[in-house]
Structure formats: C-alpha cells, structure tokens
Amino acid sequence: GRFAARIEGEVLRHFPDTDRLEIDGVRIESVAPDGRITRASARNALSNSDASEVQLIGDARVVSQLGDGDQLEIDGEFLHAFLRFERLRSHLPVKVSRGSMVTRAAGMDYDHLNSELRLDGPVHTTLQPAVRPPVRPAARATARPTTRPEAGPAAQAAPAR
C-alpha cells in the first residue's frame, strides 16, 4: 500500500532549471495506499518532478472513488492537486458532484484523508430525488357471489306464517 501516480499527455516539456513539467492534454491516474483510484484531466498542467503537486488548468476534472463505492467528481477551470496528501484546492468556481447532488461554489478546499470539503461562497446545491420504479396500482378486487347451502332454494322457500 503505497501511493502511485501516472501522468500522460499529448506534449510534455521538462524544465531542468526548475525541475518542473508542463503537460498539454494531461491525464493523471493515481492509486492511494488503500487502492482507491483517482483520475484527472485538463487541457494543461504544471507539475513538480515527482508529480506530488499538479496544477490542472483549463477544463480541469477530477473523479475519485469513495470508500462507499460512490464517486466524487470535481470540475473547474483550475484545480490544484496535492496527490500524496489527497488534497484538492481551487480559488476559481467549481462544480462538485456526488450521486444526485450537484454543488457549485466560488472555490473550494477538499481534504480526502480527513473527509472535509470547504466551499467558498456563494454556494448553490441541487439535490435530485432518487429515481424509483413506478408503483403499480393494486389489482381491483371484484366481488363474486358465493352460494352457501343455507341460502340455497330450500332455505328461501320457508313456509310463510
């Protein structure tokens, strides 16, 4: 269980004097020590040499598996990822989605290890109701005449007094 990350892109430029990377069309996949997978993409990225800190720039998107099998999706024009510490920040507007919940905020700071998400206002959240299968109406009960022996023709023909 150790942290691992893979960075791919259309074009990668390394600057030895600062030991930084610039990546066009970046795609990142990281695996946390517990096996959870996080995928990220953006038009461009700036990264340090060991990929522990990556700035995603332009159509940035991060999709992370959560412990309950659900996934968290974060979209924005700029996302600053600290992969080793499983943190994600942005000072620009973001959209955070989980299941049927969609939240838009002016910025955010997400700390996965501590299960904390701080959103900067204004914040707007939309909750969609869960989709349930339609309820079928109950079958209509129809009354059927029953014949009881005591209500038969012999019982009805009792002598009148």
mmCIF file with all atom_site columns, C-alpha atoms in Angstrom:
data_model
loop_
_atom_site.group_PDB
_atom_site.id
_atom_site.type_symbol
_atom_site.label_atom_id
_atom_site.label_alt_id
_atom_site.label_comp_id
_atom_site.label_asym_id
_atom_site.label_entity_id
_atom_site.label_seq_id
_atom_site.pdbx_PDB_ins_code
_atom_site.Cartn_x
_atom_site.Cartn_y
_atom_site.Cartn_z
_atom_site.occupancy
_atom_site.B_iso_or_equiv
_atom_site.pdbx_formal_charge
_atom_site.auth_seq_id
_atom_site.auth_comp_id
_atom_site.auth_asym_id
_atom_site.auth_atom_id
_atom_site.pdbx_PDB_model_num
ATOM 1   C CA . GLY A 1 1   ? 0.000   0.000   0.000   1.00 0.00 ? 1   GLY A CA 1
ATOM 2   C CA . ARG A 1 2   ? 1.962   2.959   -1.227  1.00 0.00 ? 2   ARG A CA 1
ATOM 3   C CA . PHE A 1 3   ? 0.983   5.980   -3.271  1.00 0.00 ? 3   PHE A CA 1
ATOM 4   C CA . ALA A 1 4   ? 1.486   5.724   -7.043  1.00 0.00 ? 4   ALA A CA 1
ATOM 5   C CA . ALA A 1 5   ? 0.705   8.140   -9.896  1.00 0.00 ? 5   ALA A CA 1
ATOM 6   C CA . ARG A 1 6   ? 0.960   8.023   -13.671 1.00 0.00 ? 6   ARG A CA 1
ATOM 7   C CA . ILE A 1 7   ? 0.924   11.184  -15.794 1.00 0.00 ? 7   ILE A CA 1
ATOM 8   C CA . GLU A 1 8   ? 0.349   11.128  -19.552 1.00 0.00 ? 8   GLU A CA 1
ATOM 9   C CA . GLY A 1 9   ? -0.184  13.879  -22.055 1.00 0.00 ? 9   GLY A CA 1
ATOM 10  C CA . GLU A 1 10  ? -0.021  14.901  -25.674 1.00 0.00 ? 10  GLU A CA 1
ATOM 11  C CA . VAL A 1 11  ? 3.096   17.027  -25.130 1.00 0.00 ? 11  VAL A CA 1
ATOM 12  C CA . LEU A 1 12  ? 5.387   17.046  -22.097 1.00 0.00 ? 12  LEU A CA 1
ATOM 13  C CA . ARG A 1 13  ? 8.075   19.676  -21.542 1.00 0.00 ? 13  ARG A CA 1
ATOM 14  C CA . HIS A 1 14  ? 10.674  19.354  -18.777 1.00 0.00 ? 14  HIS A CA 1
ATOM 15  C CA . PHE A 1 15  ? 12.496  22.417  -17.454 1.00 0.00 ? 15  PHE A CA 1
ATOM 16  C CA . PRO A 1 16  ? 15.682  21.206  -15.711 1.00 0.00 ? 16  PRO A CA 1
ATOM 17  C CA . ASP A 1 17  ? 16.500  24.567  -14.100 1.00 0.00 ? 17  ASP A CA 1
ATOM 18  C CA . THR A 1 18  ? 13.271  24.440  -12.017 1.00 0.00 ? 18  THR A CA 1
ATOM 19  C CA . ASP A 1 19  ? 12.676  20.664  -12.323 1.00 0.00 ? 19  ASP A CA 1
ATOM 20  C CA . ARG A 1 20  ? 9.094   21.421  -13.379 1.00 0.00 ? 20  ARG A CA 1
ATOM 21  C CA . LEU A 1 21  ? 6.937   19.793  -16.032 1.00 0.00 ? 21  LEU A CA 1
ATOM 22  C CA . GLU A 1 22  ? 4.431   21.395  -18.398 1.00 0.00 ? 22  GLU A CA 1
ATOM 23  C CA . ILE A 1 23  ? 1.970   18.969  -19.938 1.00 0.00 ? 23  ILE A CA 1
ATOM 24  C CA . ASP A 1 24  ? -0.579  19.599  -22.689 1.00 0.00 ? 24  ASP A CA 1
ATOM 25  C CA . GLY A 1 25  ? -3.658  17.357  -22.804 1.00 0.00 ? 25  GLY A CA 1
ATOM 26  C CA . VAL A 1 26  ? -2.831  15.884  -19.409 1.00 0.00 ? 26  VAL A CA 1
ATOM 27  C CA . ARG A 1 27  ? -4.333  12.682  -17.985 1.00 0.00 ? 27  ARG A CA 1
ATOM 28  C CA . ILE A 1 28  ? -3.436  11.512  -14.486 1.00 0.00 ? 28  ILE A CA 1
ATOM 29  C CA . GLU A 1 29  ? -4.249  8.304   -12.663 1.00 0.00 ? 29  GLU A CA 1
ATOM 30  C CA . SER A 1 30  ? -3.269  7.918   -9.028  1.00 0.00 ? 30  SER A CA 1
ATOM 31  C CA . VAL A 1 31  ? -3.731  4.973   -6.710  1.00 0.00 ? 31  VAL A CA 1
ATOM 32  C CA . ALA A 1 32  ? -3.986  5.656   -2.972  1.00 0.00 ? 32  ALA A CA 1
ATOM 33  C CA . PRO A 1 33  ? -2.469  3.251   -0.430  1.00 0.00 ? 33  PRO A CA 1
ATOM 34  C CA . ASP A 1 34  ? -5.945  1.751   0.188   1.00 0.00 ? 34  ASP A CA 1
ATOM 35  C CA . GLY A 1 35  ? -6.370  1.006   -3.548  1.00 0.00 ? 35  GLY A CA 1
ATOM 36  C CA . ARG A 1 36  ? -8.806  3.813   -4.421  1.00 0.00 ? 36  ARG A CA 1
ATOM 37  C CA . ILE A 1 37  ? -8.296  5.242   -7.893  1.00 0.00 ? 37  ILE A CA 1
ATOM 38  C CA . THR A 1 38  ? -8.447  8.928   -8.770  1.00 0.00 ? 38  THR A CA 1
ATOM 39  C CA . ARG A 1 39  ? -8.393  10.135  -12.374 1.00 0.00 ? 39  ARG A CA 1
ATOM 40  C CA . ALA A 1 40  ? -7.783  13.710  -13.504 1.00 0.00 ? 40  ALA A CA 1
ATOM 41  C CA . SER A 1 41  ? -7.611  15.527  -16.814 1.00 0.00 ? 41  SER A CA 1
ATOM 42  C CA . ALA A 1 42  ? -7.176  19.073  -18.138 1.00 0.00 ? 42  ALA A CA 1
ATOM 43  C CA . ARG A 1 43  ? -6.068  20.974  -21.214 1.00 0.00 ? 43  ARG A CA 1
ATOM 44  C CA . ASN A 1 44  ? -2.757  21.824  -19.497 1.00 0.00 ? 44  ASN A CA 1
ATOM 45  C CA . ALA A 1 45  ? -0.882  21.076  -16.291 1.00 0.00 ? 45  ALA A CA 1
ATOM 46  C CA . LEU A 1 46  ? 2.128   22.254  -14.336 1.00 0.00 ? 46  LEU A CA 1
ATOM 47  C CA . SER A 1 47  ? 3.792   19.689  -12.095 1.00 0.00 ? 47  SER A CA 1
ATOM 48  C CA . ASN A 1 48  ? 6.811   19.234  -9.889  1.00 0.00 ? 48  ASN A CA 1
ATOM 49  C CA . SER A 1 49  ? 9.160   16.415  -10.918 1.00 0.00 ? 49  SER A CA 1
ATOM 50  C CA . ASP A 1 50  ? 7.687   13.708  -8.651  1.00 0.00 ? 50  ASP A CA 1
ATOM 51  C CA . ALA A 1 51  ? 4.057   14.596  -9.581  1.00 0.00 ? 51  ALA A CA 1
ATOM 52  C CA . SER A 1 52  ? 3.093   15.090  -5.947  1.00 0.00 ? 52  SER A CA 1
ATOM 53  C CA . GLU A 1 53  ? 1.798   18.589  -6.784  1.00 0.00 ? 53  GLU A CA 1
ATOM 54  C CA . VAL A 1 54  ? -0.060  19.265  -10.033 1.00 0.00 ? 54  VAL A CA 1
ATOM 55  C CA . GLN A 1 55  ? -1.928  22.362  -11.209 1.00 0.00 ? 55  GLN A CA 1
ATOM 56  C CA . LEU A 1 56  ? -4.685  21.428  -13.667 1.00 0.00 ? 56  LEU A CA 1
ATOM 57  C CA . ILE A 1 57  ? -5.552  24.325  -15.988 1.00 0.00 ? 57  ILE A CA 1
ATOM 58  C CA . GLY A 1 58  ? -8.472  24.540  -18.422 1.00 0.00 ? 58  GLY A CA 1
ATOM 59  C CA . ASP A 1 59  ? -11.447 22.146  -18.335 1.00 0.00 ? 59  ASP A CA 1
ATOM 60  C CA . ALA A 1 60  ? -9.980  20.508  -15.248 1.00 0.00 ? 60  ALA A CA 1
ATOM 61  C CA . ARG A 1 61  ? -11.769 17.405  -13.981 1.00 0.00 ? 61  ARG A CA 1
ATOM 62  C CA . VAL A 1 62  ? -11.040 15.058  -11.073 1.00 0.00 ? 62  VAL A CA 1
ATOM 63  C CA . VAL A 1 63  ? -13.022 11.868  -10.444 1.00 0.00 ? 63  VAL A CA 1
ATOM 64  C CA . SER A 1 64  ? -12.257 9.985   -7.245  1.00 0.00 ? 64  SER A CA 1
ATOM 65  C CA . GLN A 1 65  ? -13.615 6.735   -5.861  1.00 0.00 ? 65  GLN A CA 1
ATOM 66  C CA . LEU A 1 66  ? -15.006 6.964   -2.350  1.00 0.00 ? 66  LEU A CA 1
ATOM 67  C CA . GLY A 1 67  ? -14.970 4.240   0.280   1.00 0.00 ? 67  GLY A CA 1
ATOM 68  C CA . ASP A 1 68  ? -18.704 3.529   -0.118  1.00 0.00 ? 68  ASP A CA 1
ATOM 69  C CA . GLY A 1 69  ? -18.389 2.707   -3.818  1.00 0.00 ? 69  GLY A CA 1
ATOM 70  C CA . ASP A 1 70  ? -19.730 6.134   -4.823  1.00 0.00 ? 70  ASP A CA 1
ATOM 71  C CA . GLN A 1 71  ? -17.581 8.651   -6.667  1.00 0.00 ? 71  GLN A CA 1
ATOM 72  C CA . LEU A 1 72  ? -16.845 12.336  -6.250  1.00 0.00 ? 72  LEU A CA 1
ATOM 73  C CA . GLU A 1 73  ? -16.483 14.483  -9.373  1.00 0.00 ? 73  GLU A CA 1
ATOM 74  C CA . ILE A 1 74  ? -14.947 17.957  -9.292  1.00 0.00 ? 74  ILE A CA 1
ATOM 75  C CA . ASP A 1 75  ? -14.864 20.236  -12.342 1.00 0.00 ? 75  ASP A CA 1
ATOM 76  C CA . GLY A 1 76  ? -13.410 23.718  -12.796 1.00 0.00 ? 76  GLY A CA 1
ATOM 77  C CA . GLU A 1 77  ? -11.073 25.836  -14.872 1.00 0.00 ? 77  GLU A CA 1
ATOM 78  C CA . PHE A 1 78  ? -8.302  25.462  -12.278 1.00 0.00 ? 78  PHE A CA 1
ATOM 79  C CA . LEU A 1 79  ? -7.702  22.690  -9.747  1.00 0.00 ? 79  LEU A CA 1
ATOM 80  C CA . HIS A 1 80  ? -4.547  22.446  -7.629  1.00 0.00 ? 80  HIS A CA 1
ATOM 81  C CA . ALA A 1 81  ? -3.928  18.813  -6.652  1.00 0.00 ? 81  ALA A CA 1
ATOM 82  C CA . PHE A 1 82  ? -1.635  17.620  -3.891  1.00 0.00 ? 82  PHE A CA 1
ATOM 83  C CA . LEU A 1 83  ? -1.712  13.946  -4.816  1.00 0.00 ? 83  LEU A CA 1
ATOM 84  C CA . ARG A 1 84  ? 0.325   12.472  -1.973  1.00 0.00 ? 84  ARG A CA 1
ATOM 85  C CA . PHE A 1 85  ? -1.847  14.235  0.637   1.00 0.00 ? 85  PHE A CA 1
ATOM 86  C CA . GLU A 1 86  ? -5.087  13.673  -1.313  1.00 0.00 ? 86  GLU A CA 1
ATOM 87  C CA . ARG A 1 87  ? -5.982  17.372  -1.273  1.00 0.00 ? 87  ARG A CA 1
ATOM 88  C CA . LEU A 1 88  ? -7.550  19.469  -3.981  1.00 0.00 ? 88  LEU A CA 1
ATOM 89  C CA . ARG A 1 89  ? -7.965  23.256  -3.962  1.00 0.00 ? 89  ARG A CA 1
ATOM 90  C CA . SER A 1 90  ? -9.281  25.958  -6.230  1.00 0.00 ? 90  SER A CA 1
ATOM 91  C CA . HIS A 1 91  ? -9.655  29.714  -5.922  1.00 0.00 ? 91  HIS A CA 1
ATOM 92  C CA . LEU A 1 92  ? -11.896 29.704  -9.023  1.00 0.00 ? 92  LEU A CA 1
ATOM 93  C CA . PRO A 1 93  ? -15.505 28.447  -9.409  1.00 0.00 ? 93  PRO A CA 1
ATOM 94  C CA . VAL A 1 94  ? -16.026 24.685  -9.182  1.00 0.00 ? 94  VAL A CA 1
ATOM 95  C CA . LYS A 1 95  ? -18.783 22.136  -9.611  1.00 0.00 ? 95  LYS A CA 1
ATOM 96  C CA . VAL A 1 96  ? -18.783 19.234  -7.143  1.00 0.00 ? 96  VAL A CA 1
ATOM 97  C CA . SER A 1 97  ? -20.991 16.206  -7.889  1.00 0.00 ? 97  SER A CA 1
ATOM 98  C CA . ARG A 1 98  ? -21.741 13.117  -5.852  1.00 0.00 ? 98  ARG A CA 1
ATOM 99  C CA . GLY A 1 99  ? -24.633 10.879  -6.788  1.00 0.00 ? 99  GLY A CA 1
ATOM 100 C CA . SER A 1 100 ? -27.662 13.072  -7.469  1.00 0.00 ? 100 SER A CA 1
ATOM 101 C CA . MET A 1 101 ? -26.194 16.077  -5.617  1.00 0.00 ? 101 MET A CA 1
ATOM 102 C CA . VAL A 1 102 ? -24.556 18.893  -7.596  1.00 0.00 ? 102 VAL A CA 1
ATOM 103 C CA . THR A 1 103 ? -22.927 21.836  -5.796  1.00 0.00 ? 103 THR A CA 1
ATOM 104 C CA . ARG A 1 104 ? -21.500 24.956  -7.399  1.00 0.00 ? 104 ARG A CA 1
ATOM 105 C CA . ALA A 1 105 ? -19.171 27.189  -5.398  1.00 0.00 ? 105 ALA A CA 1
ATOM 106 C CA . ALA A 1 106 ? -16.798 30.118  -5.887  1.00 0.00 ? 106 ALA A CA 1
ATOM 107 C CA . GLY A 1 107 ? -13.855 27.987  -4.701  1.00 0.00 ? 107 GLY A CA 1
ATOM 108 C CA . MET A 1 108 ? -13.024 25.003  -2.535  1.00 0.00 ? 108 MET A CA 1
ATOM 109 C CA . ASP A 1 109 ? -10.562 23.062  -0.433  1.00 0.00 ? 109 ASP A CA 1
ATOM 110 C CA . TYR A 1 110 ? -11.062 19.279  -0.337  1.00 0.00 ? 110 TYR A CA 1
ATOM 111 C CA . ASP A 1 111 ? -9.123  17.064  2.076   1.00 0.00 ? 111 ASP A CA 1
ATOM 112 C CA . HIS A 1 112 ? -9.965  13.442  1.371   1.00 0.00 ? 112 HIS A CA 1
ATOM 113 C CA . LEU A 1 113 ? -7.912  11.965  4.217   1.00 0.00 ? 113 LEU A CA 1
ATOM 114 C CA . ASN A 1 114 ? -9.890  13.988  6.780   1.00 0.00 ? 114 ASN A CA 1
ATOM 115 C CA . SER A 1 115 ? -13.199 13.780  4.836   1.00 0.00 ? 115 SER A CA 1
ATOM 116 C CA . GLU A 1 116 ? -13.505 17.566  4.757   1.00 0.00 ? 116 GLU A CA 1
ATOM 117 C CA . LEU A 1 117 ? -14.831 19.743  1.965   1.00 0.00 ? 117 LEU A CA 1
ATOM 118 C CA . ARG A 1 118 ? -14.786 23.513  2.483   1.00 0.00 ? 118 ARG A CA 1
ATOM 119 C CA . LEU A 1 119 ? -16.690 25.518  -0.110  1.00 0.00 ? 119 LEU A CA 1
ATOM 120 C CA . ASP A 1 120 ? -16.272 29.252  -0.678  1.00 0.00 ? 120 ASP A CA 1
ATOM 121 C CA . GLY A 1 121 ? -19.471 31.237  -1.268  1.00 0.00 ? 121 GLY A CA 1
ATOM 122 C CA . PRO A 1 122 ? -21.716 31.810  -2.914  1.00 0.00 ? 122 PRO A CA 1
ATOM 123 C CA . VAL A 1 123 ? -22.663 28.129  -2.823  1.00 0.00 ? 123 VAL A CA 1
ATOM 124 C CA . HIS A 1 124 ? -25.648 26.559  -4.630  1.00 0.00 ? 124 HIS A CA 1
ATOM 125 C CA . THR A 1 125 ? -26.626 22.912  -4.222  1.00 0.00 ? 125 THR A CA 1
ATOM 126 C CA . THR A 1 126 ? -29.180 20.918  -6.189  1.00 0.00 ? 126 THR A CA 1
ATOM 127 C CA . LEU A 1 127 ? -30.486 17.641  -4.818  1.00 0.00 ? 127 LEU A CA 1
ATOM 128 C CA . GLN A 1 128 ? -32.350 15.401  -7.234  1.00 0.00 ? 128 GLN A CA 1
ATOM 129 C CA . PRO A 1 129 ? -34.790 12.888  -5.775  1.00 0.00 ? 129 PRO A CA 1
ATOM 130 C CA . ALA A 1 130 ? -33.818 9.267   -6.156  1.00 0.00 ? 130 ALA A CA 1
ATOM 131 C CA . VAL A 1 131 ? -35.403 7.606   -9.144  1.00 0.00 ? 131 VAL A CA 1
ATOM 132 C CA . ARG A 1 132 ? -37.806 4.918   -8.019  1.00 0.00 ? 132 ARG A CA 1
ATOM 133 C CA . PRO A 1 133 ? -39.591 2.386   -10.186 1.00 0.00 ? 133 PRO A CA 1
ATOM 134 C CA . PRO A 1 134 ? -43.238 3.309   -10.791 1.00 0.00 ? 134 PRO A CA 1
ATOM 135 C CA . VAL A 1 135 ? -45.710 1.847   -8.334  1.00 0.00 ? 135 VAL A CA 1
ATOM 136 C CA . ARG A 1 136 ? -48.232 -0.416  -9.996  1.00 0.00 ? 136 ARG A CA 1
ATOM 137 C CA . PRO A 1 137 ? -51.821 0.061   -8.856  1.00 0.00 ? 137 PRO A CA 1
ATOM 138 C CA . ALA A 1 138 ? -53.214 -2.814  -6.848  1.00 0.00 ? 138 ALA A CA 1
ATOM 139 C CA . ALA A 1 139 ? -55.452 -5.202  -8.767  1.00 0.00 ? 139 ALA A CA 1
ATOM 140 C CA . ARG A 1 140 ? -59.113 -4.350  -8.315  1.00 0.00 ? 140 ARG A CA 1
ATOM 141 C CA . ALA A 1 141 ? -60.955 -6.770  -6.129  1.00 0.00 ? 141 ALA A CA 1
ATOM 142 C CA . THR A 1 142 ? -64.224 -7.947  -7.659  1.00 0.00 ? 142 THR A CA 1
ATOM 143 C CA . ALA A 1 143 ? -66.951 -9.419  -5.528  1.00 0.00 ? 143 ALA A CA 1
ATOM 144 C CA . ARG A 1 144 ? -68.030 -12.826 -6.648  1.00 0.00 ? 144 ARG A CA 1
ATOM 145 C CA . PRO A 1 145 ? -71.340 -14.221 -5.466  1.00 0.00 ? 145 PRO A CA 1
ATOM 146 C CA . THR A 1 146 ? -70.941 -17.115 -3.159  1.00 0.00 ? 146 THR A CA 1
ATOM 147 C CA . THR A 1 147 ? -73.524 -19.766 -2.621  1.00 0.00 ? 147 THR A CA 1
ATOM 148 C CA . ARG A 1 148 ? -73.959 -21.048 0.842   1.00 0.00 ? 148 ARG A CA 1
ATOM 149 C CA . PRO A 1 149 ? -76.012 -24.116 1.472   1.00 0.00 ? 149 PRO A CA 1
ATOM 150 C CA . GLU A 1 150 ? -78.290 -22.279 3.928   1.00 0.00 ? 150 GLU A CA 1
ATOM 151 C CA . ALA A 1 151 ? -79.002 -19.576 1.396   1.00 0.00 ? 151 ALA A CA 1
ATOM 152 C CA . GLY A 1 152 ? -79.998 -22.046 -1.345  1.00 0.00 ? 152 GLY A CA 1
ATOM 153 C CA . PRO A 1 153 ? -83.528 -22.531 -2.789  1.00 0.00 ? 153 PRO A CA 1
ATOM 154 C CA . ALA A 1 154 ? -84.628 -24.793 0.066   1.00 0.00 ? 154 ALA A CA 1
ATOM 155 C CA . ALA A 1 155 ? -83.773 -22.185 2.697   1.00 0.00 ? 155 ALA A CA 1
ATOM 156 C CA . GLN A 1 156 ? -85.527 -19.449 0.740   1.00 0.00 ? 156 GLN A CA 1
ATOM 157 C CA . ALA A 1 157 ? -88.741 -21.461 0.419   1.00 0.00 ? 157 ALA A CA 1
ATOM 158 C CA . ALA A 1 158 ? -89.520 -21.433 4.083   1.00 0.00 ? 158 ALA A CA 1
ATOM 159 C CA . PRO A 1 159 ? -93.235 -21.532 4.838   1.00 0.00 ? 159 PRO A CA 1
ATOM 160 C CA . ALA A 1 160 ? -94.761 -18.158 5.451   1.00 0.00 ? 160 ALA A CA 1
ATOM 161 C CA . ARG A 1 161 ? -96.776 -17.718 8.611   1.00 0.00 ? 161 ARG A CA 1
#
